[in-house]
Amino acid sequence: TAQRARAESGATRRVVAAATVPLRLRPEAGAPEIGRVPAGQAVTVRPAQSGFALVEGQGGLRGYAPSGAFQVAERVAPLAASAGPGGQVRVLAASNIAKRDNFAESLALAREAAVSGFELAS
């Protein structure tokens, strides 16, 4: 979905989180939360689907959030200055959560395939 969002993307904008914004794995309200953007943090957003935006921040922070959760700022502080204490730890935790959720989803798909009669390749 990230590649599709890039392909369909409109203008990339620098914005600031109006409040703490949860980031989702996919552009869906029910998708797993993989991190948060603290209030006042500057990020880059690109339009995605279903009213969501692809959010990219410092240190590989990446996920989907509702487009309306951000404000366009005339003067945006550099990302390094707005990351705050523990910013790198939050990014690593979000990255690990996304990897765990992706792995769990692939296991569930493999189980479903095996139950329905498909043989899995080794």
PDB file of N, CA and C in Angstrom, residues 16-102:
ATOM      1  N   VAL A  16       2.384  20.067  10.792  1.00  0.00           N
ATOM      2  CA  VAL A  16       2.624  19.860  12.216  1.00  0.00           C
ATOM      3  C   VAL A  16       1.406  19.138  12.782  1.00  0.00           C
ATOM      4  N   ALA A  17       1.634  18.178  13.669  1.00  0.00           N
ATOM      5  CA  ALA A  17       0.536  17.462  14.313  1.00  0.00           C
ATOM      6  C   ALA A  17      -0.213  18.416  15.239  1.00  0.00           C
ATOM      7  N   ALA A  18      -1.524  18.513  15.070  1.00  0.00           N
ATOM      8  CA  ALA A  18      -2.345  19.395  15.887  1.00  0.00           C
ATOM      9  C   ALA A  18      -2.432  18.871  17.329  1.00  0.00           C
ATOM     10  N   ALA A  19      -2.456  17.577  17.486  1.00  0.00           N
ATOM     11  CA  ALA A  19      -2.472  16.888  18.780  1.00  0.00           C
ATOM     12  C   ALA A  19      -1.695  15.592  18.555  1.00  0.00           C
ATOM     13  N   THR A  20      -1.552  14.762  19.578  1.00  0.00           N
ATOM     14  CA  THR A  20      -0.882  13.484  19.383  1.00  0.00           C
ATOM     15  C   THR A  20      -1.699  12.658  18.388  1.00  0.00           C
ATOM     16  N   VAL A  21      -1.049  12.184  17.347  1.00  0.00           N
ATOM     17  CA  VAL A  21      -1.731  11.479  16.253  1.00  0.00           C
ATOM     18  C   VAL A  21      -1.240  10.039  16.182  1.00  0.00           C
ATOM     19  N   PRO A  22      -2.152   9.047  16.308  1.00  0.00           N
ATOM     20  CA  PRO A  22      -1.730   7.650  16.135  1.00  0.00           C
ATOM     21  C   PRO A  22      -1.460   7.347  14.665  1.00  0.00           C
ATOM     22  N   LEU A  23      -0.392   6.606  14.413  1.00  0.00           N
ATOM     23  CA  LEU A  23      -0.064   6.172  13.054  1.00  0.00           C
ATOM     24  C   LEU A  23      -0.526   4.736  12.881  1.00  0.00           C
ATOM     25  N   ARG A  24      -1.116   4.445  11.757  1.00  0.00           N
ATOM     26  CA  ARG A  24      -1.649   3.115  11.458  1.00  0.00           C
ATOM     27  C   ARG A  24      -0.796   2.426  10.400  1.00  0.00           C
ATOM     28  N   LEU A  25      -0.830   1.099  10.411  1.00  0.00           N
ATOM     29  CA  LEU A  25      -0.083   0.282   9.459  1.00  0.00           C
ATOM     30  C   LEU A  25      -0.617   0.444   8.039  1.00  0.00           C
ATOM     31  N   ARG A  26      -1.923   0.572   7.924  1.00  0.00           N
ATOM     32  CA  ARG A  26      -2.583   0.739   6.627  1.00  0.00           C
ATOM     33  C   ARG A  26      -3.524   1.940   6.707  1.00  0.00           C
ATOM     34  N   PRO A  27      -3.969   2.488   5.576  1.00  0.00           N
ATOM     35  CA  PRO A  27      -4.884   3.635   5.601  1.00  0.00           C
ATOM     36  C   PRO A  27      -6.314   3.221   5.915  1.00  0.00           C
ATOM     37  N   GLU A  28      -6.492   2.645   7.092  1.00  0.00           N
ATOM     38  CA  GLU A  28      -7.803   2.182   7.562  1.00  0.00           C
ATOM     39  C   GLU A  28      -7.914   2.492   9.041  1.00  0.00           C
ATOM     40  N   ALA A  29      -9.096   2.905   9.486  1.00  0.00           N
ATOM     41  CA  ALA A  29      -9.297   3.249  10.896  1.00  0.00           C
ATOM     42  C   ALA A  29      -9.048   2.047  11.813  1.00  0.00           C
ATOM     43  N   GLY A  30      -9.323   0.830  11.348  1.00  0.00           N
ATOM     44  CA  GLY A  30      -9.150  -0.361  12.170  1.00  0.00           C
ATOM     45  C   GLY A  30      -7.780  -1.013  12.074  1.00  0.00           C
ATOM     46  N   ALA A  31      -6.880  -0.432  11.294  1.00  0.00           N
ATOM     47  CA  ALA A  31      -5.534  -1.013  11.129  1.00  0.00           C
ATOM     48  C   ALA A  31      -4.748  -0.886  12.430  1.00  0.00           C
ATOM     49  N   PRO A  32      -3.791  -1.785  12.671  1.00  0.00           N
ATOM     50  CA  PRO A  32      -2.991  -1.725  13.897  1.00  0.00           C
ATOM     51  C   PRO A  32      -2.226  -0.408  14.011  1.00  0.00           C
ATOM     52  N   GLU A  33      -2.182   0.098  15.256  1.00  0.00           N
ATOM     53  CA  GLU A  33      -1.407   1.314  15.528  1.00  0.00           C
ATOM     54  C   GLU A  33       0.066   0.936  15.621  1.00  0.00           C
ATOM     55  N   ILE A  34       0.924   1.664  14.904  1.00  0.00           N
ATOM     56  CA  ILE A  34       2.352   1.333  14.887  1.00  0.00           C
ATOM     57  C   ILE A  34       3.222   2.428  15.485  1.00  0.00           C
ATOM     58  N   GLY A  35       2.613   3.501  15.908  1.00  0.00           N
ATOM     59  CA  GLY A  35       3.380   4.590  16.502  1.00  0.00           C
ATOM     60  C   GLY A  35       2.513   5.809  16.684  1.00  0.00           C
ATOM     61  N   ARG A  36       3.134   6.884  17.151  1.00  0.00           N
ATOM     62  CA  ARG A  36       2.413   8.139  17.377  1.00  0.00           C
ATOM     63  C   ARG A  36       3.287   9.312  16.973  1.00  0.00           C
ATOM     64  N   VAL A  37       2.630  10.347  16.495  1.00  0.00           N
ATOM     65  CA  VAL A  37       3.303  11.610  16.217  1.00  0.00           C
ATOM     66  C   VAL A  37       2.898  12.551  17.339  1.00  0.00           C
ATOM     67  N   PRO A  38       3.852  13.009  18.156  1.00  0.00           N
ATOM     68  CA  PRO A  38       3.509  13.919  19.265  1.00  0.00           C
ATOM     69  C   PRO A  38       2.976  15.255  18.752  1.00  0.00           C
ATOM     70  N   ALA A  39       2.130  15.889  19.547  1.00  0.00           N
ATOM     71  CA  ALA A  39       1.595  17.205  19.204  1.00  0.00           C
ATOM     72  C   ALA A  39       2.742  18.170  18.949  1.00  0.00           C
ATOM     73  N   GLY A  40       2.627  18.923  17.881  1.00  0.00           N
ATOM     74  CA  GLY A  40       3.625  19.922  17.551  1.00  0.00           C
ATOM     75  C   GLY A  40       4.796  19.416  16.736  1.00  0.00           C
ATOM     76  N   GLN A  41       4.896  18.104  16.513  1.00  0.00           N
ATOM     77  CA  GLN A  41       6.019  17.568  15.735  1.00  0.00           C
ATOM     78  C   GLN A  41       5.781  17.790  14.244  1.00  0.00           C
ATOM     79  N   ALA A  42       6.819  18.197  13.555  1.00  0.00           N
ATOM     80  CA  ALA A  42       6.746  18.415  12.107  1.00  0.00           C
ATOM     81  C   ALA A  42       6.969  17.105  11.377  1.00  0.00           C
ATOM     82  N   VAL A  43       6.150  16.852  10.364  1.00  0.00           N
ATOM     83  CA  VAL A  43       6.264  15.652   9.535  1.00  0.00           C
ATOM     84  C   VAL A  43       5.944  16.039   8.090  1.00  0.00           C
ATOM     85  N   THR A  44       6.150  15.095   7.191  1.00  0.00           N
ATOM     86  CA  THR A  44       5.781  15.260   5.787  1.00  0.00           C
ATOM     87  C   THR A  44       4.597  14.346   5.522  1.00  0.00           C
ATOM     88  N   VAL A  45       3.591  14.850   4.820  1.00  0.00           N
ATOM     89  CA  VAL A  45       2.419  14.031   4.484  1.00  0.00           C
ATOM     90  C   VAL A  45       2.179  14.048   2.985  1.00  0.00           C
ATOM     91  N   ARG A  46       1.645  12.920   2.497  1.00  0.00           N
ATOM     92  CA  ARG A  46       1.209  12.793   1.104  1.00  0.00           C
ATOM     93  C   ARG A  46      -0.189  12.198   1.132  1.00  0.00           C
ATOM     94  N   PRO A  47      -1.074  12.672   0.295  1.00  0.00           N
ATOM     95  CA  PRO A  47      -2.421  12.105   0.261  1.00  0.00           C
ATOM     96  C   PRO A  47      -2.375  10.603  -0.023  1.00  0.00           C
ATOM     97  N   ALA A  48      -3.192   9.849   0.687  1.00  0.00           N
ATOM     98  CA  ALA A  48      -3.326   8.408   0.455  1.00  0.00           C
ATOM     99  C   ALA A  48      -4.784   8.168   0.056  1.00  0.00           C
ATOM    100  N   GLN A  49      -5.371   7.115   0.559  1.00  0.00           N
ATOM    101  CA  GLN A  49      -6.755   6.803   0.216  1.00  0.00           C
ATOM    102  C   GLN A  49      -7.647   6.894   1.440  1.00  0.00           C
ATOM    103  N   SER A  50      -8.945   6.961   1.236  1.00  0.00           N
ATOM    104  CA  SER A  50      -9.958   6.947   2.286  1.00  0.00           C
ATOM    105  C   SER A  50      -9.773   8.047   3.327  1.00  0.00           C
ATOM    106  N   GLY A  51      -9.307   9.211   2.915  1.00  0.00           N
ATOM    107  CA  GLY A  51      -9.155  10.316   3.853  1.00  0.00           C
ATOM    108  C   GLY A  51      -7.917  10.229   4.726  1.00  0.00           C
ATOM    109  N   PHE A  52      -7.003   9.331   4.394  1.00  0.00           N
ATOM    110  CA  PHE A  52      -5.769   9.181   5.157  1.00  0.00           C
ATOM    111  C   PHE A  52      -4.611   9.799   4.391  1.00  0.00           C
ATOM    112  N   ALA A  53      -3.533  10.041   5.121  1.00  0.00           N
ATOM    113  CA  ALA A  53      -2.303  10.551   4.527  1.00  0.00           C
ATOM    114  C   ALA A  53      -1.155   9.639   4.938  1.00  0.00           C
ATOM    115  N   LEU A  54      -0.190   9.472   4.041  1.00  0.00           N
ATOM    116  CA  LEU A  54       1.039   8.756   4.367  1.00  0.00           C
ATOM    117  C   LEU A  54       1.931   9.751   5.089  1.00  0.00           C
ATOM    118  N   VAL A  55       2.283   9.429   6.330  1.00  0.00           N
ATOM    119  CA  VAL A  55       3.052  10.326   7.185  1.00  0.00           C
ATOM    120  C   VAL A  55       4.480   9.814   7.273  1.00  0.00           C
ATOM    121  N   GLU A  56       5.452  10.701   7.061  1.00  0.00           N
ATOM    122  CA  GLU A  56       6.863  10.343   7.185  1.00  0.00           C
ATOM    123  C   GLU A  56       7.536  11.361   8.072  1.00  0.00           C
ATOM    124  N   GLY A  57       8.287  10.853   9.056  1.00  0.00           N
ATOM    125  CA  GLY A  57       8.997  11.723   9.978  1.00  0.00           C
ATOM    126  C   GLY A  57      10.442  11.304  10.099  1.00  0.00           C
ATOM    127  N   GLN A  58      11.104  11.876  11.066  1.00  0.00           N
ATOM    128  CA  GLN A  58      12.523  11.627  11.287  1.00  0.00           C
ATOM    129  C   GLN A  58      12.770  10.176  11.694  1.00  0.00           C
ATOM    130  N   GLY A  59      13.922   9.652  11.281  1.00  0.00           N
ATOM    131  CA  GLY A  59      14.355   8.327  11.716  1.00  0.00           C
ATOM    132  C   GLY A  59      13.537   7.189  11.151  1.00  0.00           C
ATOM    133  N   GLY A  60      12.893   7.377  10.011  1.00  0.00           N
ATOM    134  CA  GLY A  60      12.133   6.299   9.407  1.00  0.00           C
ATOM    135  C   GLY A  60      10.711   6.167   9.930  1.00  0.00           C
ATOM    136  N   LEU A  61      10.265   7.101  10.763  1.00  0.00           N
ATOM    137  CA  LEU A  61       8.889   7.091  11.242  1.00  0.00           C
ATOM    138  C   LEU A  61       7.976   7.160  10.036  1.00  0.00           C
ATOM    139  N   ARG A  62       7.059   6.191   9.923  1.00  0.00           N
ATOM    140  CA  ARG A  62       6.225   6.109   8.734  1.00  0.00           C
ATOM    141  C   ARG A  62       4.948   5.356   9.054  1.00  0.00           C
ATOM    142  N   GLY A  63       3.822   5.884   8.613  1.00  0.00           N
ATOM    143  CA  GLY A  63       2.540   5.237   8.818  1.00  0.00           C
ATOM    144  C   GLY A  63       1.434   6.097   8.231  1.00  0.00           C
ATOM    145  N   TYR A  64       0.203   5.706   8.481  1.00  0.00           N
ATOM    146  CA  TYR A  64      -0.953   6.411   7.945  1.00  0.00           C
ATOM    147  C   TYR A  64      -1.740   7.041   9.083  1.00  0.00           C
ATOM    148  N   ALA A  65      -2.275   8.226   8.813  1.00  0.00           N
ATOM    149  CA  ALA A  65      -3.086   8.943   9.785  1.00  0.00           C
ATOM    150  C   ALA A  65      -4.156   9.728   9.031  1.00  0.00           C
ATOM    151  N   PRO A  66      -5.265  10.078   9.724  1.00  0.00           N
ATOM    152  CA  PRO A  66      -6.285  10.888   9.058  1.00  0.00           C
ATOM    153  C   PRO A  66      -5.698  12.217   8.589  1.00  0.00           C
ATOM    154  N   SER A  67      -6.034  12.624   7.387  1.00  0.00           N
ATOM    155  CA  SER A  67      -5.485  13.850   6.801  1.00  0.00           C
ATOM    156  C   SER A  67      -5.769  15.081   7.647  1.00  0.00           C
ATOM    157  N   GLY A  68      -6.919  15.133   8.293  1.00  0.00           N
ATOM    158  CA  GLY A  68      -7.316  16.306   9.066  1.00  0.00           C
ATOM    159  C   GLY A  68      -6.609  16.451  10.400  1.00  0.00           C
ATOM    160  N   ALA A  69      -5.726  15.537  10.755  1.00  0.00           N
ATOM    161  CA  ALA A  69      -5.061  15.582  12.054  1.00  0.00           C
ATOM    162  C   ALA A  69      -3.850  16.510  12.061  1.00  0.00           C
ATOM    163  N   PHE A  70      -3.565  17.142  10.939  1.00  0.00           N
ATOM    164  CA  PHE A  70      -2.361  17.968  10.822  1.00  0.00           C
ATOM    165  C   PHE A  70      -2.710  19.377  10.377  1.00  0.00           C
ATOM    166  N   GLN A  71      -1.836  20.307  10.739  1.00  0.00           N
ATOM    167  CA  GLN A  71      -1.988  21.700  10.340  1.00  0.00           C
ATOM    168  C   GLN A  71      -0.802  22.087   9.476  1.00  0.00           C
ATOM    169  N   VAL A  72      -1.070  22.806   8.424  1.00  0.00           N
ATOM    170  CA  VAL A  72       0.027  23.324   7.610  1.00  0.00           C
ATOM    171  C   VAL A  72       0.636  24.463   8.412  1.00  0.00           C
ATOM    172  N   ALA A  73       1.947  24.400   8.584  1.00  0.00           N
ATOM    173  CA  ALA A  73       2.631  25.423   9.375  1.00  0.00           C
ATOM    174  C   ALA A  73       3.467  26.295   8.459  1.00  0.00           C
ATOM    175  N   GLU A  74       3.389  27.598   8.663  1.00  0.00           N
ATOM    176  CA  GLU A  74       4.218  28.507   7.868  1.00  0.00           C
ATOM    177  C   GLU A  74       5.680  28.357   8.260  1.00  0.00           C
ATOM    178  N   ARG A  75       5.913  28.192   9.538  1.00  0.00           N
ATOM    179  CA  ARG A  75       7.285  28.021  10.013  1.00  0.00           C
ATOM    180  C   ARG A  75       7.332  26.700  10.774  1.00  0.00           C
ATOM    181  N   VAL A  76       7.940  25.709  10.175  1.00  0.00           N
ATOM    182  CA  VAL A  76       8.046  24.386  10.779  1.00  0.00           C
ATOM    183  C   VAL A  76       9.444  24.225  11.346  1.00  0.00           C
ATOM    184  N   ALA A  77       9.528  23.836  12.626  1.00  0.00           N
ATOM    185  CA  ALA A  77      10.832  23.604  13.249  1.00  0.00           C
ATOM    186  C   ALA A  77      11.492  22.402  12.595  1.00  0.00           C
ATOM    187  N   PRO A  78      12.823  22.352  12.527  1.00  0.00           N
ATOM    188  CA  PRO A  78      13.498  21.173  11.973  1.00  0.00           C
ATOM    189  C   PRO A  78      13.091  19.921  12.753  1.00  0.00           C
ATOM    190  N   LEU A  79      13.002  18.804  12.045  1.00  0.00           N
ATOM    191  CA  LEU A  79      12.580  17.563  12.689  1.00  0.00           C
ATOM    192  C   LEU A  79      13.472  17.186  13.858  1.00  0.00           C
ATOM    193  N   ALA A  80      14.773  17.384  13.739  1.00  0.00           N
ATOM    194  CA  ALA A  80      15.688  17.005  14.810  1.00  0.00           C
ATOM    195  C   ALA A  80      15.365  17.766  16.090  1.00  0.00           C
ATOM    196  N   ALA A  81      14.971  19.016  15.975  1.00  0.00           N
ATOM    197  CA  ALA A  81      14.670  19.811  17.154  1.00  0.00           C
ATOM    198  C   ALA A  81      13.334  19.431  17.765  1.00  0.00           C
ATOM    199  N   SER A  82      12.413  18.900  16.964  1.00  0.00           N
ATOM    200  CA  SER A  82      11.088  18.597  17.487  1.00  0.00           C
ATOM    201  C   SER A  82      10.898  17.137  17.871  1.00  0.00           C
ATOM    202  N   ALA A  83      11.925  16.317  17.701  1.00  0.00           N
ATOM    203  CA  ALA A  83      11.767  14.895  18.009  1.00  0.00           C
ATOM    204  C   ALA A  83      11.572  14.657  19.491  1.00  0.00           C
ATOM    205  N   GLY A  84      12.196  15.456  20.335  1.00  0.00           N
ATOM    206  CA  GLY A  84      12.035  15.305  21.777  1.00  0.00           C
ATOM    207  C   GLY A  84      12.815  14.118  22.297  1.00  0.00           C
ATOM    208  N   PRO A  85      12.851  13.988  23.619  1.00  0.00           N
ATOM    209  CA  PRO A  85      13.586  12.874  24.215  1.00  0.00           C
ATOM    210  C   PRO A  85      12.911  11.543  23.897  1.00  0.00           C
ATOM    211  N   GLY A  86      13.712  10.554  23.614  1.00  0.00           N
ATOM    212  CA  GLY A  86      13.176   9.220  23.348  1.00  0.00           C
ATOM    213  C   GLY A  86      12.617   9.048  21.955  1.00  0.00           C
ATOM    214  N   GLY A  87      12.797  10.031  21.083  1.00  0.00           N
ATOM    215  CA  GLY A  87      12.236   9.944  19.736  1.00  0.00           C
ATOM    216  C   GLY A  87      12.714   8.713  18.997  1.00  0.00           C
ATOM    217  N   GLN A  88      13.999   8.421  19.066  1.00  0.00           N
ATOM    218  CA  GLN A  88      14.561   7.259  18.378  1.00  0.00           C
ATOM    219  C   GLN A  88      13.976   5.970  18.946  1.00  0.00           C
ATOM    220  N   VAL A  89      13.767   5.909  20.258  1.00  0.00           N
ATOM    221  CA  VAL A  89      13.194   4.706  20.877  1.00  0.00           C
ATOM    222  C   VAL A  89      11.779   4.489  20.364  1.00  0.00           C
ATOM    223  N   ARG A  90      10.988   5.566  20.266  1.00  0.00           N
ATOM    224  CA  ARG A  90       9.621   5.442  19.751  1.00  0.00           C
ATOM    225  C   ARG A  90       9.624   4.906  18.330  1.00  0.00           C
ATOM    226  N   VAL A  91      10.539   5.391  17.508  1.00  0.00           N
ATOM    227  CA  VAL A  91      10.610   4.945  16.119  1.00  0.00           C
ATOM    228  C   VAL A  91      10.958   3.467  16.064  1.00  0.00           C
ATOM    229  N   LEU A  92      11.930   3.039  16.844  1.00  0.00           N
ATOM    230  CA  LEU A  92      12.317   1.633  16.856  1.00  0.00           C
ATOM    231  C   LEU A  92      11.170   0.759  17.347  1.00  0.00           C
ATOM    232  N   ALA A  93      10.477   1.199  18.384  1.00  0.00           N
ATOM    233  CA  ALA A  93       9.345   0.425  18.901  1.00  0.00           C
ATOM    234  C   ALA A  93       8.255   0.304  17.846  1.00  0.00           C
ATOM    235  N   ALA A  94       7.949   1.398  17.154  1.00  0.00           N
ATOM    236  CA  ALA A  94       6.921   1.366  16.111  1.00  0.00           C
ATOM    237  C   ALA A  94       7.334   0.447  14.971  1.00  0.00           C
ATOM    238  N   SER A  95       8.610   0.483  14.608  1.00  0.00           N
ATOM    239  CA  SER A  95       9.113  -0.381  13.552  1.00  0.00           C
ATOM    240  C   SER A  95       8.984  -1.855  13.943  1.00  0.00           C
ATOM    241  N   ASN A  96       9.342  -2.170  15.171  1.00  0.00           N
ATOM    242  CA  ASN A  96       9.235  -3.551  15.649  1.00  0.00           C
ATOM    243  C   ASN A  96       7.790  -4.013  15.722  1.00  0.00           C
ATOM    244  N   ILE A  97       6.884  -3.129  16.131  1.00  0.00           N
ATOM    245  CA  ILE A  97       5.464  -3.481  16.189  1.00  0.00           C
ATOM    246  C   ILE A  97       4.955  -3.795  14.787  1.00  0.00           C
ATOM    247  N   ALA A  98       5.329  -2.972  13.811  1.00  0.00           N
ATOM    248  CA  ALA A  98       4.893  -3.207  12.430  1.00  0.00           C
ATOM    249  C   ALA A  98       5.413  -4.545  11.920  1.00  0.00           C
ATOM    250  N   LYS A  99       6.682  -4.856  12.202  1.00  0.00           N
ATOM    251  CA  LYS A  99       7.254  -6.131  11.763  1.00  0.00           C
ATOM    252  C   LYS A  99       6.526  -7.305  12.418  1.00  0.00           C
ATOM    253  N   ARG A 100       6.236  -7.174  13.723  1.00  0.00           N
ATOM    254  CA  ARG A 100       5.525  -8.236  14.437  1.00  0.00           C
ATOM    255  C   ARG A 100       4.143  -8.451  13.835  1.00  0.00           C
ATOM    256  N   ASP A 101       3.412  -7.357  13.586  1.00  0.00           N
ATOM    257  CA  ASP A 101       2.065  -7.472  13.031  1.00  0.00           C
ATOM    258  C   ASP A 101       2.090  -8.067  11.625  1.00  0.00           C
ATOM    259  N   ASN A 102       3.067  -7.668  10.818  1.00  0.00           N
ATOM    260  CA  ASN A 102       3.184  -8.239   9.471  1.00  0.00           C
ATOM    261  C   ASN A 102       3.473  -9.735   9.537  1.00  0.00           C
TER     262      ASN A 102
END
